[in-house]
XYZ file of C-alpha atoms in Angstrom:
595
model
C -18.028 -16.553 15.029
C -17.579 -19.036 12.075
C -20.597 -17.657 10.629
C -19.216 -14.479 10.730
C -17.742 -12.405 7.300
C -16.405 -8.920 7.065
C -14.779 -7.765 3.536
C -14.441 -4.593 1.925
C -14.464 -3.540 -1.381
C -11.316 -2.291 -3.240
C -11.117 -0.488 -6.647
C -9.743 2.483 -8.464
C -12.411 5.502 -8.666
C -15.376 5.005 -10.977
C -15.207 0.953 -11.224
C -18.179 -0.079 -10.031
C -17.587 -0.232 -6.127
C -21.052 1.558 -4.958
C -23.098 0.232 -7.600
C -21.769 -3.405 -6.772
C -22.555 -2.771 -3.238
C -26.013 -1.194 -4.132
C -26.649 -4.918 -5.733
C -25.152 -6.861 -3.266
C -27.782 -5.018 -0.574
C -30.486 -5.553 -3.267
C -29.740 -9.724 -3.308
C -29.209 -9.840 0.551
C -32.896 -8.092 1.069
C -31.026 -5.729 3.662
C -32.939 -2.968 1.599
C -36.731 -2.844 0.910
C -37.001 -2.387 -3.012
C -39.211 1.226 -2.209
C -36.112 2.507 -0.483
C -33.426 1.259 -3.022
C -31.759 4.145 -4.929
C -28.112 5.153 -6.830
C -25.492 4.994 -4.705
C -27.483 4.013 -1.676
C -24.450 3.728 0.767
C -23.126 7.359 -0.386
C -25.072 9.410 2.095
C -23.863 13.159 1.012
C -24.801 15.134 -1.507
C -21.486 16.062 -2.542
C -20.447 12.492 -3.171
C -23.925 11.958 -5.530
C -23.383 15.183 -7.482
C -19.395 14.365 -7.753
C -20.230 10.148 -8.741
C -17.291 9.374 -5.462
C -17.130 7.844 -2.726
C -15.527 10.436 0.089
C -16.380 8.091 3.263
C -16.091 4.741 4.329
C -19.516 3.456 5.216
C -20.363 -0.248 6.791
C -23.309 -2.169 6.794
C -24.417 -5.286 7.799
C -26.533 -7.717 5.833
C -27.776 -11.501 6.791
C -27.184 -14.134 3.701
C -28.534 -18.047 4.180
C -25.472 -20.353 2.209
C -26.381 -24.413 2.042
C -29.068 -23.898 4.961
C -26.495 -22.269 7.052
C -26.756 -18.602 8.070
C -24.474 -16.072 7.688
C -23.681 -12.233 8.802
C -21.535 -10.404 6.428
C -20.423 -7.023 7.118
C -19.425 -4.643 4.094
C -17.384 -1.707 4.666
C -17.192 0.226 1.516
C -14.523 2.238 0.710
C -13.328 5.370 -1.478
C -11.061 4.812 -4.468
C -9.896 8.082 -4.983
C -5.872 8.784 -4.179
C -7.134 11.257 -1.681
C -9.292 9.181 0.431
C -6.684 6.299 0.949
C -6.768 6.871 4.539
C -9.828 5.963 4.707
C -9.441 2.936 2.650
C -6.397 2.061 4.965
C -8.978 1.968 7.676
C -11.794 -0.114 6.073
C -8.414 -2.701 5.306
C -7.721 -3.160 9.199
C -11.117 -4.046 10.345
C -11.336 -6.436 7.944
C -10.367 -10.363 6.657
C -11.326 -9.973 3.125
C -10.952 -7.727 0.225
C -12.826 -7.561 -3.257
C -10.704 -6.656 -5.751
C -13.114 -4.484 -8.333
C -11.424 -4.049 -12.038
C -13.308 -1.998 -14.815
C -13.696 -4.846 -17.672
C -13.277 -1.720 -20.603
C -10.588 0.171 -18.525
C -8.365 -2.485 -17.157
C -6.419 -2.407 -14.022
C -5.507 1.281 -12.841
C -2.782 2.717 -10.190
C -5.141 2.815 -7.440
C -6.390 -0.900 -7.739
C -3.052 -1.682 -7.177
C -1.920 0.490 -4.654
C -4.796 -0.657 -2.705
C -4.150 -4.060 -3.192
C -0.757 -4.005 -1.904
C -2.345 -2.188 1.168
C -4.758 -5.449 1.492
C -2.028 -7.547 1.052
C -0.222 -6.063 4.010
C -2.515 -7.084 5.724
C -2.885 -10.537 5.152
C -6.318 -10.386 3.557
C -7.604 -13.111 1.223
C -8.140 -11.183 -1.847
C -11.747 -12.032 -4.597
C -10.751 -10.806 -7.745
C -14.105 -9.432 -9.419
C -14.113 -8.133 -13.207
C -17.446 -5.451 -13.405
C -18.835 -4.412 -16.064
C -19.058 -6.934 -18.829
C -22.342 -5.907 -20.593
C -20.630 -3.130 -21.540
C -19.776 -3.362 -25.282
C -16.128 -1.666 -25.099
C -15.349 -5.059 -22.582
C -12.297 -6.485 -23.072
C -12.955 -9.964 -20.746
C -9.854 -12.621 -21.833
C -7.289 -9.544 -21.933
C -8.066 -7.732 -18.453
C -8.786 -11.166 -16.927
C -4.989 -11.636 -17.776
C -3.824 -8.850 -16.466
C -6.149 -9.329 -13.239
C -4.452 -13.266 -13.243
C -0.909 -11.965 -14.017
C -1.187 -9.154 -10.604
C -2.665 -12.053 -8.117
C -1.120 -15.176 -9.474
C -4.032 -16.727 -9.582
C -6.075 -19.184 -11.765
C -8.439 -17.651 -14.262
C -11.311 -19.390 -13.010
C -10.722 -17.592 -9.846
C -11.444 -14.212 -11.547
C -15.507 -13.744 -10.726
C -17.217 -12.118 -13.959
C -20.181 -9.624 -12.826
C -22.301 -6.845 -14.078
C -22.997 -4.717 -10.944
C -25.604 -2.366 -13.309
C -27.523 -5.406 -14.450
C -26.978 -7.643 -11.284
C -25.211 -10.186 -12.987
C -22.885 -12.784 -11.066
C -23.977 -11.444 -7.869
C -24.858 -15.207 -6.145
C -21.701 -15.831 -7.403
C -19.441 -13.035 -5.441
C -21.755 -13.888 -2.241
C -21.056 -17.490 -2.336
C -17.077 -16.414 -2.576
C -17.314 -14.306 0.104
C -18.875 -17.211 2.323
C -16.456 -19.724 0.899
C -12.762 -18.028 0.764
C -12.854 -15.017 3.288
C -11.888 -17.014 6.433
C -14.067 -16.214 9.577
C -12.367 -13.680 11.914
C -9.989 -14.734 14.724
C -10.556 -13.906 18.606
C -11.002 -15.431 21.577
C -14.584 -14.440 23.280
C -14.042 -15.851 26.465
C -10.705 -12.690 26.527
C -11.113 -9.791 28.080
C -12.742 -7.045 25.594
C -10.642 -5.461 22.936
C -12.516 -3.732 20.116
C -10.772 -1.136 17.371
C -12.435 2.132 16.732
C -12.284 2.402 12.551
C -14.979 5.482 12.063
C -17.312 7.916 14.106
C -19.845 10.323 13.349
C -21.263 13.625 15.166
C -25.078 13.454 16.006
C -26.810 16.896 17.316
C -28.788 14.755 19.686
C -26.910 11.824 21.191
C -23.694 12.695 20.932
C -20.646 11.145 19.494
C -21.185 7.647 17.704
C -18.007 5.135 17.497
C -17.847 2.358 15.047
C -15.855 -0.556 16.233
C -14.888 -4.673 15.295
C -14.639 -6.889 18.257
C -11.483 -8.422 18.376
C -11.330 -10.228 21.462
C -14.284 -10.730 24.026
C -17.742 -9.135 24.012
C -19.406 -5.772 24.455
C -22.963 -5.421 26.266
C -25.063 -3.135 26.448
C -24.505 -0.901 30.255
C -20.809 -2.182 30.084
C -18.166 0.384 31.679
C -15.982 0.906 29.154
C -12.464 2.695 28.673
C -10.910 4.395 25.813
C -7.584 3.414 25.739
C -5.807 6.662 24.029
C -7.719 9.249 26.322
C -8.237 7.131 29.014
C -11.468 8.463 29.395
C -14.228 5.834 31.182
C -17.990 5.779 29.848
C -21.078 3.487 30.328
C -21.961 2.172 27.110
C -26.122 3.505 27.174
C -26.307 1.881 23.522
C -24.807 -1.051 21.613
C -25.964 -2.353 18.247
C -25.266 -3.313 14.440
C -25.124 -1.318 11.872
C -28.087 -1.991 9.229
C -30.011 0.815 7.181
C -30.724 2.305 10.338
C -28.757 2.035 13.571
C -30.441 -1.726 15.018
C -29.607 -1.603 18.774
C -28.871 -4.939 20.291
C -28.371 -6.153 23.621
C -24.321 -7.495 22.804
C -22.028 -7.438 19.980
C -20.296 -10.876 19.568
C -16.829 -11.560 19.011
C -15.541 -10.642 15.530
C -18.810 -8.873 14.871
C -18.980 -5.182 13.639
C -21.073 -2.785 15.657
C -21.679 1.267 16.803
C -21.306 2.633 20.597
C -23.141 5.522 21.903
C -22.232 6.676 25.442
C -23.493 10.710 25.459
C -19.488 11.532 24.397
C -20.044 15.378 23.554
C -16.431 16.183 22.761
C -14.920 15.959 19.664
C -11.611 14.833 20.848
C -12.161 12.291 22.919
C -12.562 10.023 20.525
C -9.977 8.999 18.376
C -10.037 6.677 15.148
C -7.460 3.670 15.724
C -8.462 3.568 19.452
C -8.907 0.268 21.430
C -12.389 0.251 23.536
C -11.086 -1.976 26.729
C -13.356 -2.950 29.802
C -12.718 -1.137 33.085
C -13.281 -3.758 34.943
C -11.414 -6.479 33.366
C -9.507 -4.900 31.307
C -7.176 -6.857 28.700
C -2.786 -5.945 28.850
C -2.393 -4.269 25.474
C -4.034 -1.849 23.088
C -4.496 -3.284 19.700
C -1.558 -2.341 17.670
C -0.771 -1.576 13.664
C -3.097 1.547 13.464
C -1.212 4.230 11.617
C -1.938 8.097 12.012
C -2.408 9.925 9.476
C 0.537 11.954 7.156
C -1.086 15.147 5.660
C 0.652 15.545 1.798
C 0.326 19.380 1.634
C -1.050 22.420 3.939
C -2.785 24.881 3.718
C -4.040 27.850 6.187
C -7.559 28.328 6.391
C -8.997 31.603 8.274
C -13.200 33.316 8.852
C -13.917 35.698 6.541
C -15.043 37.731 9.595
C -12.644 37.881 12.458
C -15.541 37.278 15.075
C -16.512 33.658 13.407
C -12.427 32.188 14.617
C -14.431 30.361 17.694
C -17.022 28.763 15.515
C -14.634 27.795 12.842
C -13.109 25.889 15.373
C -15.792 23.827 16.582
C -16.315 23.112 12.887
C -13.078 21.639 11.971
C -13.310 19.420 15.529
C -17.050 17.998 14.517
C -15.667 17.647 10.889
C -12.724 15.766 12.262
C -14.504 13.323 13.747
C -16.117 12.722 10.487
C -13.033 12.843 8.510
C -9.927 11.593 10.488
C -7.336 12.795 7.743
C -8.025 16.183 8.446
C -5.008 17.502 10.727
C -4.952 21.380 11.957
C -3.138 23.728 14.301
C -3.994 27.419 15.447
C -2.419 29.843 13.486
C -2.415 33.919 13.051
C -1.506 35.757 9.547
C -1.065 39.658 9.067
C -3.231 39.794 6.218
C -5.762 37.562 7.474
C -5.924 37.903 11.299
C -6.332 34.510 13.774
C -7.162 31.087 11.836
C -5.795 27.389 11.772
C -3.128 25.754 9.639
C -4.377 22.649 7.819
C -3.267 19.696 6.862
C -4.557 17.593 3.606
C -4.194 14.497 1.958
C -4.474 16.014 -1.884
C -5.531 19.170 -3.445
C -9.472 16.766 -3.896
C -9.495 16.519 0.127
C -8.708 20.098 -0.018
C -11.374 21.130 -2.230
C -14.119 18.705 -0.499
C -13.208 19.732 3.239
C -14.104 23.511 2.288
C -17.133 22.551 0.509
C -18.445 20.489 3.163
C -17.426 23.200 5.907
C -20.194 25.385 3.328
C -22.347 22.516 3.295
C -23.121 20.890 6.727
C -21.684 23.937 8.920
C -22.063 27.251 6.755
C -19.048 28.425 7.439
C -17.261 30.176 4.336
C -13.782 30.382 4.470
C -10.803 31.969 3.015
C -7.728 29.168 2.001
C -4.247 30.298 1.637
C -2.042 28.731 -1.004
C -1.269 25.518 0.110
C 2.476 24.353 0.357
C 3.417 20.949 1.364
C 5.694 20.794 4.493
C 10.066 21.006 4.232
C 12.987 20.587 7.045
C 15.115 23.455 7.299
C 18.623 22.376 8.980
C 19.961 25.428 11.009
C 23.491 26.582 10.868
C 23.467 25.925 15.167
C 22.464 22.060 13.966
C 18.568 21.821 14.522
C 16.093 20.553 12.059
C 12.764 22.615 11.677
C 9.799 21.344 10.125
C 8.411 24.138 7.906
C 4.537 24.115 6.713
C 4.626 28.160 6.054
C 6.984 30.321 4.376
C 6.517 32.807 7.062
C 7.951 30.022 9.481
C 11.327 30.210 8.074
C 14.394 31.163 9.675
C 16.550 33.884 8.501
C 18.766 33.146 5.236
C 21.914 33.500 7.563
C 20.371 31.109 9.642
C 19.691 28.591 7.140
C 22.510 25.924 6.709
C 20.115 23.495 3.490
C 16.450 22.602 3.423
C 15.070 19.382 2.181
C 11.974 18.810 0.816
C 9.880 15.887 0.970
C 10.090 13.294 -2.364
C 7.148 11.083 -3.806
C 7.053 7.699 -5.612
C 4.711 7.940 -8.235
C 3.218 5.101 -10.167
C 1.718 6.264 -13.396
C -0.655 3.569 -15.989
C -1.606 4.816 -18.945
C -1.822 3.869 -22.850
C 1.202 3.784 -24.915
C 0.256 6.199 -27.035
C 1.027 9.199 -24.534
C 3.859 7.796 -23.604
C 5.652 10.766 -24.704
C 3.682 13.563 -23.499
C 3.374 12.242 -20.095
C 7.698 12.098 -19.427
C 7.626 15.652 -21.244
C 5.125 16.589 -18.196
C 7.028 14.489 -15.249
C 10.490 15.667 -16.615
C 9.296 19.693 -16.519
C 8.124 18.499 -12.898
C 11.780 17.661 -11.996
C 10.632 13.885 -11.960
C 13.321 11.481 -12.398
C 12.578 7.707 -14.075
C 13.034 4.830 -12.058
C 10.753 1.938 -14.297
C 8.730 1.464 -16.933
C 7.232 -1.874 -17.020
C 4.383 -2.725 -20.128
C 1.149 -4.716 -18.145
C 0.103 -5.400 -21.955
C 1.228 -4.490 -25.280
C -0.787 -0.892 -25.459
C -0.787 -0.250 -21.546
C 2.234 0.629 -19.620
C 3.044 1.388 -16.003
C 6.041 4.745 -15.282
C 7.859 4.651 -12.093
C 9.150 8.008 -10.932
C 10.428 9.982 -8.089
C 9.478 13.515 -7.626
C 9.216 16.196 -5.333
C 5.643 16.374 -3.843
C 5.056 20.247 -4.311
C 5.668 19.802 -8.054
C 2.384 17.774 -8.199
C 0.514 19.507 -5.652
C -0.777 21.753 -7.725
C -2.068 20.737 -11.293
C -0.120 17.870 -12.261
C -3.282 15.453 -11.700
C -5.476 17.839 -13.991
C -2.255 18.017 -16.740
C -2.043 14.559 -16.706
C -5.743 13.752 -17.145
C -5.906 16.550 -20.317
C -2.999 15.119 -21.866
C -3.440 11.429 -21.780
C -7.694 12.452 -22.723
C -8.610 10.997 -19.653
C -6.785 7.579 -19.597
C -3.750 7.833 -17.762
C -4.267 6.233 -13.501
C -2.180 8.324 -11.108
C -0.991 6.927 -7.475
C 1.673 7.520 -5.360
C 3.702 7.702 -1.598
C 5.763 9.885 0.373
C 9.377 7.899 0.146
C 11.151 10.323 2.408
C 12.893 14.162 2.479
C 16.013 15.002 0.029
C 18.042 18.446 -0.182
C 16.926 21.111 -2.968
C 17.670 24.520 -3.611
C 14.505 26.510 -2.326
C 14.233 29.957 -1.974
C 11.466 31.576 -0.112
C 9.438 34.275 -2.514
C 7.884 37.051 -1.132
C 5.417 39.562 -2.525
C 5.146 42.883 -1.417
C 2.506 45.847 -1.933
C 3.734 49.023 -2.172
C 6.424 48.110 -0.171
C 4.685 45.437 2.241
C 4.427 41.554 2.326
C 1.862 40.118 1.723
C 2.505 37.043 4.047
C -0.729 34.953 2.488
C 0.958 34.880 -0.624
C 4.547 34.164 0.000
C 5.917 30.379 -1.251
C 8.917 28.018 -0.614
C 9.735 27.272 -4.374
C 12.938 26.063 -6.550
C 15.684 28.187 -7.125
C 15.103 27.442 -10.844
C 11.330 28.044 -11.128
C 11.433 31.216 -8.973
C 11.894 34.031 -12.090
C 9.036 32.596 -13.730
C 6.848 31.887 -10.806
C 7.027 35.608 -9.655
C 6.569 37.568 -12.909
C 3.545 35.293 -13.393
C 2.139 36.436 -9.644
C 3.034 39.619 -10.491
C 1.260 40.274 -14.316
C -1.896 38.038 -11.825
C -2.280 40.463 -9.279
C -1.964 43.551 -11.455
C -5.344 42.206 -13.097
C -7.231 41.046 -9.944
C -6.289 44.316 -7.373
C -8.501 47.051 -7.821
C -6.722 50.746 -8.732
C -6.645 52.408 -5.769
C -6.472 57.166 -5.605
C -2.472 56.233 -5.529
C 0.125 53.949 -7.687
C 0.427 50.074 -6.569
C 3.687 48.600 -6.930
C 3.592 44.611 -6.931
C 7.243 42.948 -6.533
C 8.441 39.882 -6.654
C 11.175 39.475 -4.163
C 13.735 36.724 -3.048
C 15.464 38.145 0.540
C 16.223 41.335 -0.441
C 16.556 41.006 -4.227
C 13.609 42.313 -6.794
C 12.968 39.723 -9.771
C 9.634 41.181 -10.688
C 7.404 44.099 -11.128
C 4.151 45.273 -11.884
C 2.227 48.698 -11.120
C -1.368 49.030 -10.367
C -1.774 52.643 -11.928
C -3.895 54.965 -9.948
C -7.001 56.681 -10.727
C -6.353 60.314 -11.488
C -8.956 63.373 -12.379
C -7.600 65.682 -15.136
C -6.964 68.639 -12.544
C -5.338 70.944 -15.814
C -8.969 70.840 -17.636
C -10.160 74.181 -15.933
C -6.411 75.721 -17.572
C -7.287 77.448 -20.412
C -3.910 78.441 -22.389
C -2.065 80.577 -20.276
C 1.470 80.171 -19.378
C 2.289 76.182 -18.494
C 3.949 76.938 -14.987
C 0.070 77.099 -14.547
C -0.238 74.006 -15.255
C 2.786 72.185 -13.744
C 2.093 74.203 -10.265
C -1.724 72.333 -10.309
C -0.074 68.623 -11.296
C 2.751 68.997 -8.807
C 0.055 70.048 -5.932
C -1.715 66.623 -7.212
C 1.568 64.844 -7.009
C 2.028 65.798 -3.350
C -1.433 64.796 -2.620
C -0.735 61.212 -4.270
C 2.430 60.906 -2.115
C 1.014 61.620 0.970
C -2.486 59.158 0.387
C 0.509 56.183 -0.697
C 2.071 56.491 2.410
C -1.319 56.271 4.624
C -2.925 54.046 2.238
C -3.538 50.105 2.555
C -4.223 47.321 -0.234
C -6.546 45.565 -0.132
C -5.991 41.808 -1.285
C -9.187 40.413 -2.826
C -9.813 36.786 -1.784
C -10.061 35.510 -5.749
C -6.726 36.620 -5.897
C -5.362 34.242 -3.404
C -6.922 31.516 -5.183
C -5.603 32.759 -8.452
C -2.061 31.775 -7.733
C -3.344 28.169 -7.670
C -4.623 28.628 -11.626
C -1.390 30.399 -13.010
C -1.497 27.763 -15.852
């Protein structure tokens, strides 16, 4: 075991983390020079095309330090805001942590968000400034800022060049040196924590676990702790390029399971693989589930596709723990499932990847993030739909969940960046400079205000600078009103929102002056309203399509005339009172882009 290293790597988005580990393979030999490309660990297309890391990936590689040899195994990790789940993950099967900071952008909110996470944890952190071939490198002034975070020495701050392979002996012989060898007793009965799994067509369901305690071999019976479900473990081995089947993973040791598991929820990530035979007295504790930020209701575009949407979401959940969902029907849409996301990004990859690896095209709802509603009769009720509210009479005061928000940027957009929190309903807590033209905004704010566009907003006004983290701190009491839309008379349940009392005029003539461009004109008038209960704040009308019945009327006497328009009238009448409006899916998604 005290040859034994696993470490992750920590950074904000776009620092250098793949590239770093694409070297760090390279020096190690654990990839043949023919097969090394960009990115090598980032197996999806979407994460190439998008330059991000979506998934946590491990990997194992063999280095030889002062004769002695060594197994080190990496598990890389996402840096977006989105994806911190899966960084939170990566954190608990591991005893080290290096700390990546851009040498030209200095630190962001995300490095140190995920640094605090590492902390937690107890991890021995390997601070690692990348990038300093670049020209735009500042080196002494980030290296004090890096210093200044850990408390450290500035010799302990590693200088590298991941793109040119610079200073990569030196980060190895770190890792050797200051991540301490993990903790466990072999000779205990077996305890190993499930951090990641994967779907394959042909064997089945493939677990990713660390060894705590004891060992696992190859035709073990094991037991799932969670499910309590009992398998024979058919394959053990490490995780290289390739899947390496061995006959035993050690103690401390990173490996992958495969034991024919063909349903998607019997395997959970933050489960503890026991022995059935000896099994040891507790489950292995400190694994968090997941808290979706915002939700949103996803349905088939054909009604007859609601099984095979299904089985998608439960293979894509084993890929992708974060993702949380419940059945759910709409009037609009039919049968479908209620989703839960970490950020509007998750949001926006989960449906592409659905496309992608499953071809399943669906239609998204707008997504709200989820409120309690306290009941005049004294219950709480945890809203994630507008359509799940209780009567107004019913409704004693509804509180909506509040963020923390930790916002770096330059100086210079100091200004517009509190002009955009403040029209958010942000409040400021801090402001703390980290040099003398970078500066770090504390504020609470209600999560649906930035669920939206306030990452986008923020990027266009600060040009691209500003770094943007933040956590749920708990639920406070607002004045929400629920706004409905209705056609010709109808709701339109897909399109209802939960919003603040103060937004809502706005927020409906907007939808309204939307949808009037995006429905198509029907044989009869379409009136779009705005309503809150059973109060209009906004209209629009969807004129029909008419055909000039008066042009055969040559002259004559005009009672002509009226007696042909008032037969077309009656017509009209009757057609709006059998007719249906159609909502075109682009105009769902067009609430989303009102700005």
């Amino acid at each position: 075991m005290k040859h034994i290293r696993n470490f992750c790597i920590i950074a904000h988005i776009d620092h250098g983390k793949s590239t770093l580990a694409d070297r760090l393979l390279e020096f190690t030999n654990t990839i043949d020079r023919r097969d090394m490309a960009t990115q090598v660990l980032d197996s999806m297309d979407l994460e190439k095309e998008k330059g991000i890391t979506i998934k946590s990936h491990a990997i194992q590689m063999d280095y030889v330090h002062k004769g002695e040899e060594y197994t080190l195994n990496l598990i890389d990790t996402p840096g977006h805001v989105d994806f911190s789940y899966e960084v939170s993950r990566a954190i608990a099967s591991c005893e080290g942590a290096l700390l990546v900071v851009d040498a030209t952008q200095g630190i962001q909110a995300q490095t140190i968000s995920n640094l605090y996470l590492a902390i937690e944890h107890d991890l021995e952190i390997i601070p690692v400034l990348n990038k300093i071939d670049v020209e735009a490198a500042m080196v002494d002034m980030v290296r004090d800022q890096v210093t200044d975070l850990l408390g450290c020495k500035n010799e302990d701050v590693l200088l590298a060049s991941a793109r040119m392979g610079v200073g990569i002996e030196a980060i190895l012989e770190a890792i050797v040196e200051k991540i301490p060898a993990p903790k466990g007793d072999p000779e205990a009965p077996l305890q190993a924590l499930i951090f990641d799994s994967v779907f394959n067509s042909f064997r089945g369901i493939i677990a990713y676990f660390k060894v705590a305690n004891g060992i696992i071999r190859k035709g073990d019976r094991v037991k799932f702790v969670n499910t309590g479900k009992e398998y024979v473990a058919d394959e053990v081995g490490v995780l290289k390029m390739k899947y390496l089947p061995t006959n035993e993973i050690e103690c401390g040791s990173v490996g992958y399971i495969i034991s024919g598991i063909k349903t998607a929820a019997e395997v959970k990530v933050g489960d503890t693989i026991i022995h059935v035979h000896n099994p040891c007295k507790s489950a292995i504790a400190g694994f968090e589930d997941v808290k979706p930020m915002l939700y949103a209701g996803m349905f088939p575009v054909s009604a007859d596709e609601y099984e095979d949407l299904r089985a998608s979401l439960e293979k894509f959940q084993l890929n992708d723990a974060s993702l949380v969902f419940e059945p759910e029907s709409s009037l609009a849409l039919g049968f479908g499932f209620r989703c839960g996301f970490l950020g509007m990004l998750h949001m926006e990859i989960v449906q592409e990847r659905l496309f992608r690896e499953f071809d399943m095209d669906v239609i998204t709802t707008v997504p709200n993030v989820s409120y309690k509603v306290y009941t005049t009769q004294g219950e709480c009720i945890e809203v994630h739909n507008p359509s799940g509210l209780p009567p107004t009479t019913l409704i004693q005061h509804i509180e909506e969940p509040y963020i923390q928000a930790q916002i770096i940027s330059k100086t210079e957009y100091y200004g517009p960046i509190m002009k955009l929190c403040l029209e958010k309903r942000g409040t400021l807590k801090n402001q703390h400079y980290i040099s003398a033209d970078r500066i770090e905004l504390t504020y609470d704010m209600p999560l649906s205000e930035i669920v939206f566009d306030f990452y986008d907003k923020l990027k266009s006004i600060s040009k691209g600078y500003a770094s943007f983290d933040y956590h749920l701190t708990g639920f406070r009491e607002a004045k929400l009103v629920k706004l409905d839309i209705l056609l010709n008379g109808e709701p339109a349940d897909a399109l209802s929102t939960l919003i603040h009392q103060d937004h809502a005029y706005d927020f409906g003539r907007k939808i309204c002056e939307r949808l009037k461009e995006l429905i198509p004109r029907q044989q009869f008038d379409i009136a779009i309203q705005a309503a809150i209960g059973s109060k209009i704040i906004a209209r629009e009308t969807v004129r029909q399509l008419r055909k000039d019945v008066t042009a055969k009327c040559y002259g004559g006497d005009i009672s002509r005339k009226r007696k042909l328009l008032e037969k077309q009238k009656a017509g009209k009448k009757r057609m709006r009172q059998i007719g249906s409006v159609e909502v075109p899916q682009s105009a769902f998604m067009a609430v989303l882009k009102l700005n």
